[in-house]
Tab-separated table of C-alpha atoms in Angstrom:
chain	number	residue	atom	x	y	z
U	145	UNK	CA	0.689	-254.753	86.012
U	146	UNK	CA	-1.281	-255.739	82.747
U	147	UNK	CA	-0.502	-259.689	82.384
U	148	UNK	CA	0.904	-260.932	79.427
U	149	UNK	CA	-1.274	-261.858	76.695
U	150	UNK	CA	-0.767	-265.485	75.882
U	151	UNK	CA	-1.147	-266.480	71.970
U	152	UNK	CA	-3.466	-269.508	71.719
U	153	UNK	CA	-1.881	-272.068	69.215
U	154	UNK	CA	-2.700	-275.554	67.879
U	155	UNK	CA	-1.149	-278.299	68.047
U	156	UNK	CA	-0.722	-280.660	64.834
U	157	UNK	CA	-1.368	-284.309	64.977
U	158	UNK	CA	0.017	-287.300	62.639
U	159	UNK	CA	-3.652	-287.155	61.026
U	160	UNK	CA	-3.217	-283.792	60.096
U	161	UNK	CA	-5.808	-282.768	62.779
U	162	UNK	CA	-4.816	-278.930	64.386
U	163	UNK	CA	-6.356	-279.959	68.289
U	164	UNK	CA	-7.227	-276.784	70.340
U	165	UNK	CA	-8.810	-279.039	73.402
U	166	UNK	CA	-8.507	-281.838	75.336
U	167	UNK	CA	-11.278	-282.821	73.660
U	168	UNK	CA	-9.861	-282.908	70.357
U	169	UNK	CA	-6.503	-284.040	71.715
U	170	UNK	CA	-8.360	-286.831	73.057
U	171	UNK	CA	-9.936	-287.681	69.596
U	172	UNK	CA	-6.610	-287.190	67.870
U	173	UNK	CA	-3.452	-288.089	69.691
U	174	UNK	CA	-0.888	-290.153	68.945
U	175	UNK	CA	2.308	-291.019	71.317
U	176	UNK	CA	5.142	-289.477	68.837
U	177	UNK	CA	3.085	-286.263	68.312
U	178	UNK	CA	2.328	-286.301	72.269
U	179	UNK	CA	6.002	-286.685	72.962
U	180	UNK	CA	7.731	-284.392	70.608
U	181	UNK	CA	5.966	-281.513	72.034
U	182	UNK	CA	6.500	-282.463	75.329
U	183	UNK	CA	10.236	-282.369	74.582
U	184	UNK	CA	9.916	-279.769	72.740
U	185	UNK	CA	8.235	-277.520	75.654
U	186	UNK	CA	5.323	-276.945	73.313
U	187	UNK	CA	2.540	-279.069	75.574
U	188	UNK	CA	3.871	-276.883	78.333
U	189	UNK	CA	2.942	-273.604	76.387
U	190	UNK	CA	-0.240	-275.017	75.024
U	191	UNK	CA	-1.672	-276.186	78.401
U	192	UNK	CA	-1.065	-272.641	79.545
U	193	UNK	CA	-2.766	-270.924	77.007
U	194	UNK	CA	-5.664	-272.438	77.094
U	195	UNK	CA	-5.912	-272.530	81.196
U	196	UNK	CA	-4.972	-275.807	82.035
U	197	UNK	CA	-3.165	-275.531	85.065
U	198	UNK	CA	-4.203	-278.923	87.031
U	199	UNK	CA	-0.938	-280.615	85.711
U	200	UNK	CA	1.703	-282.721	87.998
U	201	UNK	CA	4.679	-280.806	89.161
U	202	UNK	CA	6.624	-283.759	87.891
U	203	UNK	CA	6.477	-286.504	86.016
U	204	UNK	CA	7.996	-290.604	86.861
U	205	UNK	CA	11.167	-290.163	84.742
U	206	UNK	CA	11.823	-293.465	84.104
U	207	UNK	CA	11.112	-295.518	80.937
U	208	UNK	CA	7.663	-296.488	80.083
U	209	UNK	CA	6.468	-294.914	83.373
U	210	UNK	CA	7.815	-291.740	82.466
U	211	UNK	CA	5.665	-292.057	78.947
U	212	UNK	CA	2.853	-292.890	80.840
U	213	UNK	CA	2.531	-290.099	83.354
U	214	UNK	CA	2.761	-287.904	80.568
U	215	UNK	CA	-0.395	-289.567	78.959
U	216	UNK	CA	-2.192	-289.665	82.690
U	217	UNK	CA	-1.689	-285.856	82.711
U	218	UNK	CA	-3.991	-285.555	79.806
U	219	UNK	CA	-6.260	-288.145	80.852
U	220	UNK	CA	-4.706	-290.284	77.663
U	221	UNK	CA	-3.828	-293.410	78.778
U	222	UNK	CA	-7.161	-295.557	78.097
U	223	UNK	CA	-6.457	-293.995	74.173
U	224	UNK	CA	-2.968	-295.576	73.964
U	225	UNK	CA	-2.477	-298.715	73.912
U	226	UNK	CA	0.866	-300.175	76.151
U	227	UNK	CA	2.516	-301.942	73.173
U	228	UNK	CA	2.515	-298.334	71.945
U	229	UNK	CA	4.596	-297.105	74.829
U	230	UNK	CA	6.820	-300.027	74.381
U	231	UNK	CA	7.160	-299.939	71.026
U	232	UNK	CA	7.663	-295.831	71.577
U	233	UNK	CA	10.356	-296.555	74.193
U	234	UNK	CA	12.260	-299.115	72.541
U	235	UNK	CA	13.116	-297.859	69.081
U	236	UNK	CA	13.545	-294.136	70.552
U	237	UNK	CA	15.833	-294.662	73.625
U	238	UNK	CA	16.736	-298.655	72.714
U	239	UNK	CA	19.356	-299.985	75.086
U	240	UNK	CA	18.876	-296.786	76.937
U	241	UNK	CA	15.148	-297.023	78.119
U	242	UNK	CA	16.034	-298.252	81.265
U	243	UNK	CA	18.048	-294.232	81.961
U	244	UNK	CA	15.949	-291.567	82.984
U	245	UNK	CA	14.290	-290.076	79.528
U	246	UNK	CA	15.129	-286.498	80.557
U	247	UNK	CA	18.818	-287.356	80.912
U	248	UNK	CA	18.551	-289.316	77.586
U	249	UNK	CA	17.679	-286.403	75.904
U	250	UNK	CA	20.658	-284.345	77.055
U	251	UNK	CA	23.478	-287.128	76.945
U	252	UNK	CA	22.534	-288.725	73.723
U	253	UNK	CA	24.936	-287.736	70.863
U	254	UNK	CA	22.205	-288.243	68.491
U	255	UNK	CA	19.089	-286.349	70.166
U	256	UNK	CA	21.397	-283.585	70.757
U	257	UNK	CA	22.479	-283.428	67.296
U	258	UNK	CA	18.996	-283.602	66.382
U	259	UNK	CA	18.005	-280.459	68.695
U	260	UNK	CA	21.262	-278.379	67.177
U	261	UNK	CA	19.985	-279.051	63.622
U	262	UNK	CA	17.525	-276.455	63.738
U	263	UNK	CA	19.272	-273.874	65.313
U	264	UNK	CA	23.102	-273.734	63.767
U	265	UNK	CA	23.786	-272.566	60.299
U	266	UNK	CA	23.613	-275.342	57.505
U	267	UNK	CA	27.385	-274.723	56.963
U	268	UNK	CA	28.180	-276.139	60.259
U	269	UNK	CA	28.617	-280.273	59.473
U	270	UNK	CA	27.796	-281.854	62.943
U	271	UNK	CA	28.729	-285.318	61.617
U	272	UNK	CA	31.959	-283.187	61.834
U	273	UNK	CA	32.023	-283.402	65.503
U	274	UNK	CA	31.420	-285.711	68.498
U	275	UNK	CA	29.200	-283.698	71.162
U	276	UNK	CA	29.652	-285.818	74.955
U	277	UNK	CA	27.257	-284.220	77.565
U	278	UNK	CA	27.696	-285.586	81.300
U	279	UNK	CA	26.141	-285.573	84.451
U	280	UNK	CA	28.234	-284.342	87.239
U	281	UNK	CA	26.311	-285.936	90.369
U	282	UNK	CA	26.767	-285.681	94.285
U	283	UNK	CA	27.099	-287.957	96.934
U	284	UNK	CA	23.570	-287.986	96.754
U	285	UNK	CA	23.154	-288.473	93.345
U	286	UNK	CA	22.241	-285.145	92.632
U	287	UNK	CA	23.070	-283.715	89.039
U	288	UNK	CA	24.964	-280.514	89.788
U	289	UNK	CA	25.962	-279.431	86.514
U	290	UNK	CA	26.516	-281.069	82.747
U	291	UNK	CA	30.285	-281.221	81.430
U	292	UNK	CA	30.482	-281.010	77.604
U	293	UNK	CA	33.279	-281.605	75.504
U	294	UNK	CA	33.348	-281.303	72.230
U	295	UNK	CA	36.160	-282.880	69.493
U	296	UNK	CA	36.322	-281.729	65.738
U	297	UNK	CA	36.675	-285.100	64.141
U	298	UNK	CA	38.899	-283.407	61.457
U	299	UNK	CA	41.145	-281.422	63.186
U	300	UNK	CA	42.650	-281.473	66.637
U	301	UNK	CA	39.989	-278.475	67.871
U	302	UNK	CA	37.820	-279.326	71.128
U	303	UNK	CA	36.015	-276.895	73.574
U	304	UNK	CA	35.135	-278.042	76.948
U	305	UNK	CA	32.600	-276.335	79.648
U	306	UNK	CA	30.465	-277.037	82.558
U	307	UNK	CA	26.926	-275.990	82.932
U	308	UNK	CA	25.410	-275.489	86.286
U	309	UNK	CA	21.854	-277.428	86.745
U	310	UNK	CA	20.017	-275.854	89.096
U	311	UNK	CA	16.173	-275.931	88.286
U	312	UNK	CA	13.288	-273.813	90.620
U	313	UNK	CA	9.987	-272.684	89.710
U	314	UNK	CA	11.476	-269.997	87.044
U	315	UNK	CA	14.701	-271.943	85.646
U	316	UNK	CA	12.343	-275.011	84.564
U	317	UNK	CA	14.542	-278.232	82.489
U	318	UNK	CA	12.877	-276.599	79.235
U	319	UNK	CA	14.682	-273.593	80.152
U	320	UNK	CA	18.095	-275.468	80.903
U	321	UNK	CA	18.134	-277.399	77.774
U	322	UNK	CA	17.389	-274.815	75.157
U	323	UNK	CA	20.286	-272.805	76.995
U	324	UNK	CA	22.610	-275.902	77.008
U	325	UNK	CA	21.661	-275.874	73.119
U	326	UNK	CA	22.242	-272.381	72.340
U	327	UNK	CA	25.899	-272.676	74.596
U	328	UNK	CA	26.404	-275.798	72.387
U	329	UNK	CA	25.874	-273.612	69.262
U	330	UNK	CA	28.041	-271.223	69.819
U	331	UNK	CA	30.696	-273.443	70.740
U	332	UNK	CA	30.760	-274.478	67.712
U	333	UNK	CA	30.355	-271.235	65.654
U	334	UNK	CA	33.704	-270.652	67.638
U	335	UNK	CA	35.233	-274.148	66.133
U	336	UNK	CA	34.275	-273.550	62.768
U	337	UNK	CA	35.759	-270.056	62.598
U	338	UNK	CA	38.856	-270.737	63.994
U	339	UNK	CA	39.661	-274.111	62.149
U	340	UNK	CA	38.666	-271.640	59.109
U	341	UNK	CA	41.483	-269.181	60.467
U	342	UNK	CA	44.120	-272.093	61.019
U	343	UNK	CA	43.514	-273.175	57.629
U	344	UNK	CA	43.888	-269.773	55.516
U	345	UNK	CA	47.151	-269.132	58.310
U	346	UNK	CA	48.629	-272.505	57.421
U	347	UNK	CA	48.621	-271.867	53.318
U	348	UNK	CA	49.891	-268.357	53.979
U	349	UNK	CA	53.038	-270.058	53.339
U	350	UNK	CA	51.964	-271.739	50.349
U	351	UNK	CA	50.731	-268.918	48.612
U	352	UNK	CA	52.916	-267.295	45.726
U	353	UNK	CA	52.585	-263.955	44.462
U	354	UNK	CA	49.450	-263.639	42.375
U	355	UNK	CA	47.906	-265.920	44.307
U	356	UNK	CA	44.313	-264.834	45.758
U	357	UNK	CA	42.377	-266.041	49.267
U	358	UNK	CA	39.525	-264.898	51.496
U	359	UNK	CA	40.411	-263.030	54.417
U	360	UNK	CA	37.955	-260.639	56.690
U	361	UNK	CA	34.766	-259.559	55.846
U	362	UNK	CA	32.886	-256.498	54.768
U	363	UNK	CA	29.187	-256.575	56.289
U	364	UNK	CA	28.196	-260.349	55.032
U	365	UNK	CA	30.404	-260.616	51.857
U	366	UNK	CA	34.145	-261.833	51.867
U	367	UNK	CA	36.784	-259.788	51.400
U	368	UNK	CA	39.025	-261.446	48.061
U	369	UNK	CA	43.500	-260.451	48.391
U	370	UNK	CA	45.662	-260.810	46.055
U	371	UNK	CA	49.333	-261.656	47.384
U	372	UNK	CA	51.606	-258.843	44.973
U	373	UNK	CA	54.897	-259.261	47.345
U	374	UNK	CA	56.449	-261.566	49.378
U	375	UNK	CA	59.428	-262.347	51.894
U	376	UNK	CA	60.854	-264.839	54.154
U	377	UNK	CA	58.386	-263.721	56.748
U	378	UNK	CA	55.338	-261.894	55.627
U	379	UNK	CA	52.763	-261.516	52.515
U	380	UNK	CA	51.924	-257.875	50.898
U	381	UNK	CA	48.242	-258.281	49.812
U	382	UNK	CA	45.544	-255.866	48.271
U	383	UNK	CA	41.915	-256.702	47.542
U	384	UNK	CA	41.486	-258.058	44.011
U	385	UNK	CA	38.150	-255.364	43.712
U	386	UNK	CA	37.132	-251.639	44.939
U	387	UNK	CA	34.873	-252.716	48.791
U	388	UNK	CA	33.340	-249.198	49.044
U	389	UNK	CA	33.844	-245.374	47.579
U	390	UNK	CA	34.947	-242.639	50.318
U	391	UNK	CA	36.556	-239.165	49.891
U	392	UNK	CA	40.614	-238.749	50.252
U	393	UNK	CA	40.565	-236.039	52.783
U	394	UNK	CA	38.692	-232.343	54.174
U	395	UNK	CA	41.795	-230.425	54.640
U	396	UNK	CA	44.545	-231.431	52.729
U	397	UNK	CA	46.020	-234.496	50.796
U	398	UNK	CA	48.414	-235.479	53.906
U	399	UNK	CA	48.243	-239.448	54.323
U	400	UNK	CA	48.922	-238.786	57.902
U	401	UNK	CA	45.720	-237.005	59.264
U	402	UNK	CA	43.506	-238.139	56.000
U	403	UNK	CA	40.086	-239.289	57.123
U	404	UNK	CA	40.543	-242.113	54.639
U	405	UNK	CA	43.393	-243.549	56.696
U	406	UNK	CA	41.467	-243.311	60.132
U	407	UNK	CA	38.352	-245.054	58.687
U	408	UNK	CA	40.758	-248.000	57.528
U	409	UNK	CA	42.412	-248.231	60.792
U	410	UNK	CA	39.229	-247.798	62.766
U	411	UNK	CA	36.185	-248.770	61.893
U	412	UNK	CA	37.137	-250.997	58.614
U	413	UNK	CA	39.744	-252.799	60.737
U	414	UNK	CA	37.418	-253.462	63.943
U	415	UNK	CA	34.619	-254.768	62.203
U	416	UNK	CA	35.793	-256.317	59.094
U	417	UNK	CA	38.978	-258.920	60.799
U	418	UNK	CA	38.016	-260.944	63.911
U	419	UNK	CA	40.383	-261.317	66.881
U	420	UNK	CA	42.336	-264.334	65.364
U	421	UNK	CA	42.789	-262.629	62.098
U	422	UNK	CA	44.409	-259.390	63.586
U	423	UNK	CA	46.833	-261.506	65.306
U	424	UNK	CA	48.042	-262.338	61.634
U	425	UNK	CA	48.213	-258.605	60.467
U	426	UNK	CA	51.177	-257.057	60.473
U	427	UNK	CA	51.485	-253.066	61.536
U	428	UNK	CA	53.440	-251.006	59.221
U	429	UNK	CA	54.008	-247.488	59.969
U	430	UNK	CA	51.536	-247.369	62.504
U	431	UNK	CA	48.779	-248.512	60.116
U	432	UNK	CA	47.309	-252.076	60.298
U	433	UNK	CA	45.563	-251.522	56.853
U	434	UNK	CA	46.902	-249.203	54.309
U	435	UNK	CA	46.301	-248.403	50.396
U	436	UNK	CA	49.100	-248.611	47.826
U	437	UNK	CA	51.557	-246.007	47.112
U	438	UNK	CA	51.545	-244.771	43.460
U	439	UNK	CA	55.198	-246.397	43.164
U	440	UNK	CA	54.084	-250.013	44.407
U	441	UNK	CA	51.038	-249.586	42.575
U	442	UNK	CA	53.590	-249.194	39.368
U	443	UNK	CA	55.974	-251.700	40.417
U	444	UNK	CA	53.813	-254.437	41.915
U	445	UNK	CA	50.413	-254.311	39.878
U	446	UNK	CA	50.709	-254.878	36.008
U	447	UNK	CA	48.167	-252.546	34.324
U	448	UNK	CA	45.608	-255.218	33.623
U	449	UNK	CA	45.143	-255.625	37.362
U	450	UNK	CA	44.816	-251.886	37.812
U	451	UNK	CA	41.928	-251.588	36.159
U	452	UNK	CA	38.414	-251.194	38.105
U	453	UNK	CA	35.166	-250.404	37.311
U	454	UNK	CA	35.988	-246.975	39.185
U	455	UNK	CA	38.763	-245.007	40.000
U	456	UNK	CA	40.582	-246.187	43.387
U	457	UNK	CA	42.800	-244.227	45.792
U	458	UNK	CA	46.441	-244.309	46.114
U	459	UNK	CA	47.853	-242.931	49.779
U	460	UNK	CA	50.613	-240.824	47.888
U	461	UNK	CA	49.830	-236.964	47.687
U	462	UNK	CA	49.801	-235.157	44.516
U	463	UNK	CA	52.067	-232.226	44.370
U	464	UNK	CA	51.510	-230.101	41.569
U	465	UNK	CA	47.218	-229.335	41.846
U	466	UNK	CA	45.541	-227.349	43.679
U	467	UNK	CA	47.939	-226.649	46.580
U	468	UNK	CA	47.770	-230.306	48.664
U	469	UNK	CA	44.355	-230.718	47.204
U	470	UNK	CA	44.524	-233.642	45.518
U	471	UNK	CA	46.174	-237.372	46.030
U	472	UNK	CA	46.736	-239.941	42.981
U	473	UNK	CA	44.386	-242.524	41.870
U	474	UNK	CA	44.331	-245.082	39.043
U	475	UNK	CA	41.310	-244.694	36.666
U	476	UNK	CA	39.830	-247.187	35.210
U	477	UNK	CA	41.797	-248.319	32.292
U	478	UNK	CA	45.011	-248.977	34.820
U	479	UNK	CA	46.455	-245.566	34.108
U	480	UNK	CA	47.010	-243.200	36.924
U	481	UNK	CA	46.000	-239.712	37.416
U	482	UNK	CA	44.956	-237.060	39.951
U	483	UNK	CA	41.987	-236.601	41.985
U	484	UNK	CA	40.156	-234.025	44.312
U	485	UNK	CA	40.535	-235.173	47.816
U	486	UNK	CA	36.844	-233.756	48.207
U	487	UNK	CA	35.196	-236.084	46.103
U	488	UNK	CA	34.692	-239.629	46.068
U	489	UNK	CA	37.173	-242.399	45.101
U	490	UNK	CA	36.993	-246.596	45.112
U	491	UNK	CA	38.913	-247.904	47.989
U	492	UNK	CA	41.053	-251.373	47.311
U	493	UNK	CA	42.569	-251.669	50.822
U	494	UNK	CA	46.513	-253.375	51.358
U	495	UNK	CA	48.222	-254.920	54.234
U	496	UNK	CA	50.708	-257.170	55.575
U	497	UNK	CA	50.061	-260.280	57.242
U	498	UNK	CA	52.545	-263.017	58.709
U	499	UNK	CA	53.160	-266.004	57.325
C-alpha cells in the first residue's frame, strides 16, 4: 500500500512569523498561538508532517501543568516565562483552571460556542440558545459518554443526546470533539428549521386571502404562495411566480396520466417540502400538489395576478384542438388560451395546506 502523502504546512505566529521547525518555533512561539493549535488539532498534524514522532502519549491535564507539558513536548518551556502560563490560565479558563483543560473545552458554553461559530451557517444566532455538555462518569470516575441538551431561548424547542467517549489509538479526543461539534451543528440546523415550520404553521391562521408567505423550496431559492381561498379548516394557495417551464403531456391532454402531474407529485413534492411541511399539506384528489383549473383560475385570480412573464399551465383539458392535444393556459397578459401539450409551458404550482 502506497502511504499517504502528508501536506507540509506552517504554522502562523502572533509576529506574523510562518515556523516550519522546531527551530523556528523555538525562535517564534508564543503561548496563545501554541495553544490554539493544540486545541485546534493543528500541532498534532504539523508534528506529523514534518516527522516528529517523539511526543508524550499524554499530556498532565490539569491547569498550569497541563500548559506546561504541552510546552515540555516542544522543548519550550525555558522560552515561556510562568507568569505567562498563569496569566494564560487565568483569563482563559478563570474560576475554572483548577478542571481538567480538556473537559473545559467541551463543557464550557462559551468555548463551545466559539468552536460552532465556524462551522454553522451565519443565520443560525447561538446567543439564541444555551448549549450544556456533561460528563457522564463511573464509579471510577471514568467519563463514559457526554449528555447535551440544548434549549432555544426563544421558543420552548430543546434536543437532548448522549455521546459515547470512548478514545483508542484511532478515535483520538481531536476526533471526539470535532464529531461532538458537527452532532451539535446539526442539532441545531434541526431547531432552526422546525421553529421556522412552527412559525409559518402558527400564522396559517392569520393569513387572509391575498395574503403571501414562504413555504418549501425549489433547489436554494424559496418558494413565494399566495393564499386565493380559504375555509374554516384549510388555505388554497398558488405560487405568486412561474418556478420552472415543462411540457403538459406525450399522449394526450388527460390530467390523470399527464407527466406534468407525476413530476409535481413526485419529484417536485419530495425534494422541494421537508417532512414537517408535508404534514401540513393537504391531499386532494389523490394529488398533494396540483395546478389550477381554468374555472378557479377565473374565479379566484383577478387578471392582474394572471399575468406572467410566460404562459403557465392550467390542469383542465382543452376540448375543441387537435383531438386531446392540447390543455389551457393563461398567456401573459392574464387572458387564457390553448396550448400544445408537446411544448413547453410555465408551471405556478397550487395546493392545500391545514391551518
Amino acid at each position: 500500500m502506497i502511504p499517504k502523502k502528508i501536506i507540509k504546512f506552517p504554522l502562523k505566529m502572533k509576529n506574523g512569523a510562518l515556523v516550519r521547525s522546531l527551530e523556528e518555533l523555538r525562535e517564534n512561539a508564543d503561548l496563545e498561538s501554541i495553544m490554539q493549535y493544540y486545541f485546534s488539532g493543528q500541532l498534532t498534524r504539523w508534528c506529523k508532517a514534518f516527522g516528529i514522532t517523539d511526543l508524550p502519549e499524554q499530556f498532565e491535564c490539569n491547569n498550569e501543568k497541563f500548559v506546561e507539558s504541552v510546552l515540555v513536548a516542544f522543548n519550550l518551556n525555558d522560552i515561556i516565562p510562568k507568569s505567562e502560563i498563569v496569566r494564560y490560565v487565568n483569563e482563559s479558563f478563570g474560576d475554572k483552571k483548577d478542571t481538567d483543560i480538556l473537559e473545559i473545552y467541551i463543557t464550557d458554553d462559551k468555548i463551545i460556542k466559539e468552536k460552532l461559530s465556524s462551522i454553522v451557517d451565519s443565520s443560525i444566532n447561538l446567543n439564541n440558545y444555551s448549549i450544556e455538555v456533561v460528563p457522564i462518569k463511573d464509579d471510577r470516575g471514568v467519563i463514559q459518554k457526554y449528555r447535551v441538551v440544548i434549549i432555544n431561548d426563544k421558543s420552548d424547542q430543546y434536543s437532548r443526546f448522549s455521546v459515547p467517549y470512548e478514545l483508542d489509538n484511532e478515535y483520538t479526543h481531536e476526533l471526539f470533539e470535532k464529531d461532538l461539534c458537527r452532532k451539535i451543528k446539526y442539532a441545531l440546523i434541526y431547531l432552526e428549521q422546525s421553529q421556522k415550520f412552527s412559525r409559518t404553521k402558527a400564522t396559517f391562521a392569520l393569513l387572509e386571502v391575498g395574503d403571501t408567505f414562504d413555504f418549501g423550496h425549489l433547489g436554494k431559492k424559496k418558494i413565494r404562495w399566495k393564499i386565493i381561498k380559504k375555509d374554516d379548516a384549510s388555505i388554497y394557495v398558488v405560487t405568486t411566480d412561474s418556478l420552472c417551464n415543462r411540457k403538459y403531456a406525450t399522449r394526450s391532454n388527460d390530467w390523470t396520466n399527464a407527466e406534468i402531474r407525476n413530476w409535481l407529485n413526485g419529484e417536485f413534492y419530495n425534494l422541494s417540502f421537508t417532512s414537517d411541511e408535508k404534514e401540513s399539506i393537504i391531499e386532494v384528489n389523490d394529488d398533494n400538489v396540483t395546478l389550477l383549473s381554468k374555472e378557479e383560475a377565473e374565479e379566484l385570480l383577478p387578471r392582474h395576478d394572471r399575468c406572467s412573464v410566460s404562459c403557465w399551465w392550467l390542469r383542465t383539458e382543452n376540448q375543441f384542438y387537435y383531438d386531446n392535444q392540447s390543455a389551457w393556459n393563461v398567456r401573459v397578459d392574464g387572458t387564457f388560451d390553448k396550448n400544445d401539450i408537446h411544448r413547453g409551458g410555465a408551471i405556478r404550482p397550487a395546493l392545500y395546506l391545514k391551518k
